[in-house]
Amino acid sequence: MDMQDRKRRILKAIVENYIDTAESVGSKSLATSFDRPISSATIRNEMSELEEMGYLEKPHVSAGRVPSYAAYRLYVNELMDRSAS
């Protein structure tokens, strides 16, 4: 499934944020983590679509999102920054 660049950047940020904090990720906390600003409303819409695509899960109604197994797989295969060996 082809994914737009913005969705890919948001998903990458969510996975990395979740790895760092082990807490669900909300749109407001992500809005400040991009070079080019993205509004929290836009991030919420993208997160909703990523959830429908199976890349994010919502632990409970008022929570942010957490990555699914599919998100981790995509992150490792395509999104993760690789260091030179």
PDB file of C-alpha atoms in Angstrom:
ATOM      1  CA  MET A   1       0.000   0.000   0.000  1.00  0.00           C
ATOM      2  CA  ASP A   2       1.453   3.353  -1.056  1.00  0.00           C
ATOM      3  CA  MET A   3       1.566   5.900   1.739  1.00  0.00           C
ATOM      4  CA  GLN A   4       1.872   9.657   1.333  1.00  0.00           C
ATOM      5  CA  ASP A   5       5.074  11.308   2.548  1.00  0.00           C
ATOM      6  CA  ARG A   6       3.273  13.240   5.306  1.00  0.00           C
ATOM      7  CA  LYS A   7       1.711  10.061   6.712  1.00  0.00           C
ATOM      8  CA  ARG A   8       5.113   8.360   6.624  1.00  0.00           C
ATOM      9  CA  ARG A   9       6.755  11.247   8.510  1.00  0.00           C
ATOM     10  CA  ILE A  10       3.984  11.256  11.111  1.00  0.00           C
ATOM     11  CA  LEU A  11       4.134   7.480  11.554  1.00  0.00           C
ATOM     12  CA  LYS A  12       7.919   7.602  11.916  1.00  0.00           C
ATOM     13  CA  ALA A  13       7.621  10.329  14.566  1.00  0.00           C
ATOM     14  CA  ILE A  14       4.964   8.345  16.448  1.00  0.00           C
ATOM     15  CA  VAL A  15       7.037   5.162  16.503  1.00  0.00           C
ATOM     16  CA  GLU A  16      10.176   7.003  17.622  1.00  0.00           C
ATOM     17  CA  ASN A  17       8.278   8.968  20.269  1.00  0.00           C
ATOM     18  CA  TYR A  18       6.651   5.794  21.588  1.00  0.00           C
ATOM     19  CA  ILE A  19      10.005   3.991  21.685  1.00  0.00           C
ATOM     20  CA  ASP A  20      11.490   6.887  23.679  1.00  0.00           C
ATOM     21  CA  THR A  21       8.631   7.384  26.144  1.00  0.00           C
ATOM     22  CA  ALA A  22       6.569   4.149  26.198  1.00  0.00           C
ATOM     23  CA  GLU A  23       3.463   6.371  26.389  1.00  0.00           C
ATOM     24  CA  SER A  24       0.702   6.864  23.849  1.00  0.00           C
ATOM     25  CA  VAL A  25       1.403   9.702  21.441  1.00  0.00           C
ATOM     26  CA  GLY A  26      -0.953  12.657  20.967  1.00  0.00           C
ATOM     27  CA  SER A  27      -1.210  15.096  18.082  1.00  0.00           C
ATOM     28  CA  LYS A  28      -0.194  18.146  20.133  1.00  0.00           C
ATOM     29  CA  SER A  29       3.089  16.585  21.206  1.00  0.00           C
ATOM     30  CA  LEU A  30       3.899  15.708  17.579  1.00  0.00           C
ATOM     31  CA  ALA A  31       3.042  19.122  16.137  1.00  0.00           C
ATOM     32  CA  THR A  32       6.327  20.605  17.329  1.00  0.00           C
ATOM     33  CA  SER A  33       8.551  17.749  16.155  1.00  0.00           C
ATOM     34  CA  PHE A  34       8.623  18.519  12.422  1.00  0.00           C
ATOM     35  CA  ASP A  35      10.882  20.815  10.380  1.00  0.00           C
ATOM     36  CA  ARG A  36       7.873  22.131   8.501  1.00  0.00           C
ATOM     37  CA  PRO A  37       5.019  22.852  10.907  1.00  0.00           C
ATOM     38  CA  ILE A  38       1.968  20.602  10.722  1.00  0.00           C
ATOM     39  CA  SER A  39      -1.146  21.576  12.664  1.00  0.00           C
ATOM     40  CA  SER A  40      -2.369  19.246  15.384  1.00  0.00           C
ATOM     41  CA  ALA A  41      -5.724  18.996  13.563  1.00  0.00           C
ATOM     42  CA  THR A  42      -3.973  17.750  10.423  1.00  0.00           C
ATOM     43  CA  ILE A  43      -1.966  15.289  12.507  1.00  0.00           C
ATOM     44  CA  ARG A  44      -5.186  14.016  14.136  1.00  0.00           C
ATOM     45  CA  ASN A  45      -6.725  13.426  10.699  1.00  0.00           C
ATOM     46  CA  GLU A  46      -3.631  11.585   9.491  1.00  0.00           C
ATOM     47  CA  MET A  47      -3.502   9.543  12.723  1.00  0.00           C
ATOM     48  CA  SER A  48      -7.125   8.550  12.197  1.00  0.00           C
ATOM     49  CA  GLU A  49      -6.348   7.357   8.667  1.00  0.00           C
ATOM     50  CA  LEU A  50      -3.234   5.507   9.876  1.00  0.00           C
ATOM     51  CA  GLU A  51      -5.434   3.807  12.478  1.00  0.00           C
ATOM     52  CA  GLU A  52      -7.885   2.728   9.747  1.00  0.00           C
ATOM     53  CA  MET A  53      -4.923   1.392   7.737  1.00  0.00           C
ATOM     54  CA  GLY A  54      -3.866  -0.741  10.707  1.00  0.00           C
ATOM     55  CA  TYR A  55      -0.678   1.139  11.633  1.00  0.00           C
ATOM     56  CA  LEU A  56      -1.914   2.683  14.889  1.00  0.00           C
ATOM     57  CA  GLU A  57      -3.981   1.513  17.818  1.00  0.00           C
ATOM     58  CA  LYS A  58      -5.885   3.550  20.368  1.00  0.00           C
ATOM     59  CA  PRO A  59      -5.611   2.071  23.889  1.00  0.00           C
ATOM     60  CA  HIS A  60      -8.732   3.923  25.093  1.00  0.00           C
ATOM     61  CA  VAL A  61     -11.019   6.738  23.993  1.00  0.00           C
ATOM     62  CA  SER A  62      -9.147   9.711  25.454  1.00  0.00           C
ATOM     63  CA  ALA A  63      -5.648   8.352  24.757  1.00  0.00           C
ATOM     64  CA  GLY A  64      -3.226   9.153  22.011  1.00  0.00           C
ATOM     65  CA  ARG A  65      -2.181   6.404  19.628  1.00  0.00           C
ATOM     66  CA  VAL A  66       0.392   3.628  19.876  1.00  0.00           C
ATOM     67  CA  PRO A  67       2.115   1.846  16.981  1.00  0.00           C
ATOM     68  CA  SER A  68       0.813  -1.545  15.893  1.00  0.00           C
ATOM     69  CA  TYR A  69       2.949  -4.488  14.824  1.00  0.00           C
ATOM     70  CA  ALA A  70       2.476  -3.349  11.192  1.00  0.00           C
ATOM     71  CA  ALA A  71       3.842   0.102  12.102  1.00  0.00           C
ATOM     72  CA  TYR A  72       6.963  -1.401  13.668  1.00  0.00           C
ATOM     73  CA  ARG A  73       7.475  -3.639  10.634  1.00  0.00           C
ATOM     74  CA  LEU A  74       7.170  -0.657   8.247  1.00  0.00           C
ATOM     75  CA  TYR A  75       9.464   1.401  10.471  1.00  0.00           C
ATOM     76  CA  VAL A  76      12.194  -1.255  10.452  1.00  0.00           C
ATOM     77  CA  ASN A  77      11.866  -2.004   6.746  1.00  0.00           C
ATOM     78  CA  GLU A  78      11.492   1.526   5.345  1.00  0.00           C
ATOM     79  CA  LEU A  79      11.471   4.418   7.825  1.00  0.00           C
ATOM     80  CA  MET A  80      14.271   3.784  10.314  1.00  0.00           C
ATOM     81  CA  ASP A  81      17.431   5.849   9.911  1.00  0.00           C
ATOM     82  CA  ARG A  82      20.264   3.468   9.171  1.00  0.00           C
ATOM     83  CA  SER A  83      23.706   4.200  10.549  1.00  0.00           C
ATOM     84  CA  ALA A  84      26.720   3.519   8.387  1.00  0.00           C
ATOM     85  CA  SER A  85      28.693   0.466   9.428  1.00  0.00           C
TER      86      SER A  85
END
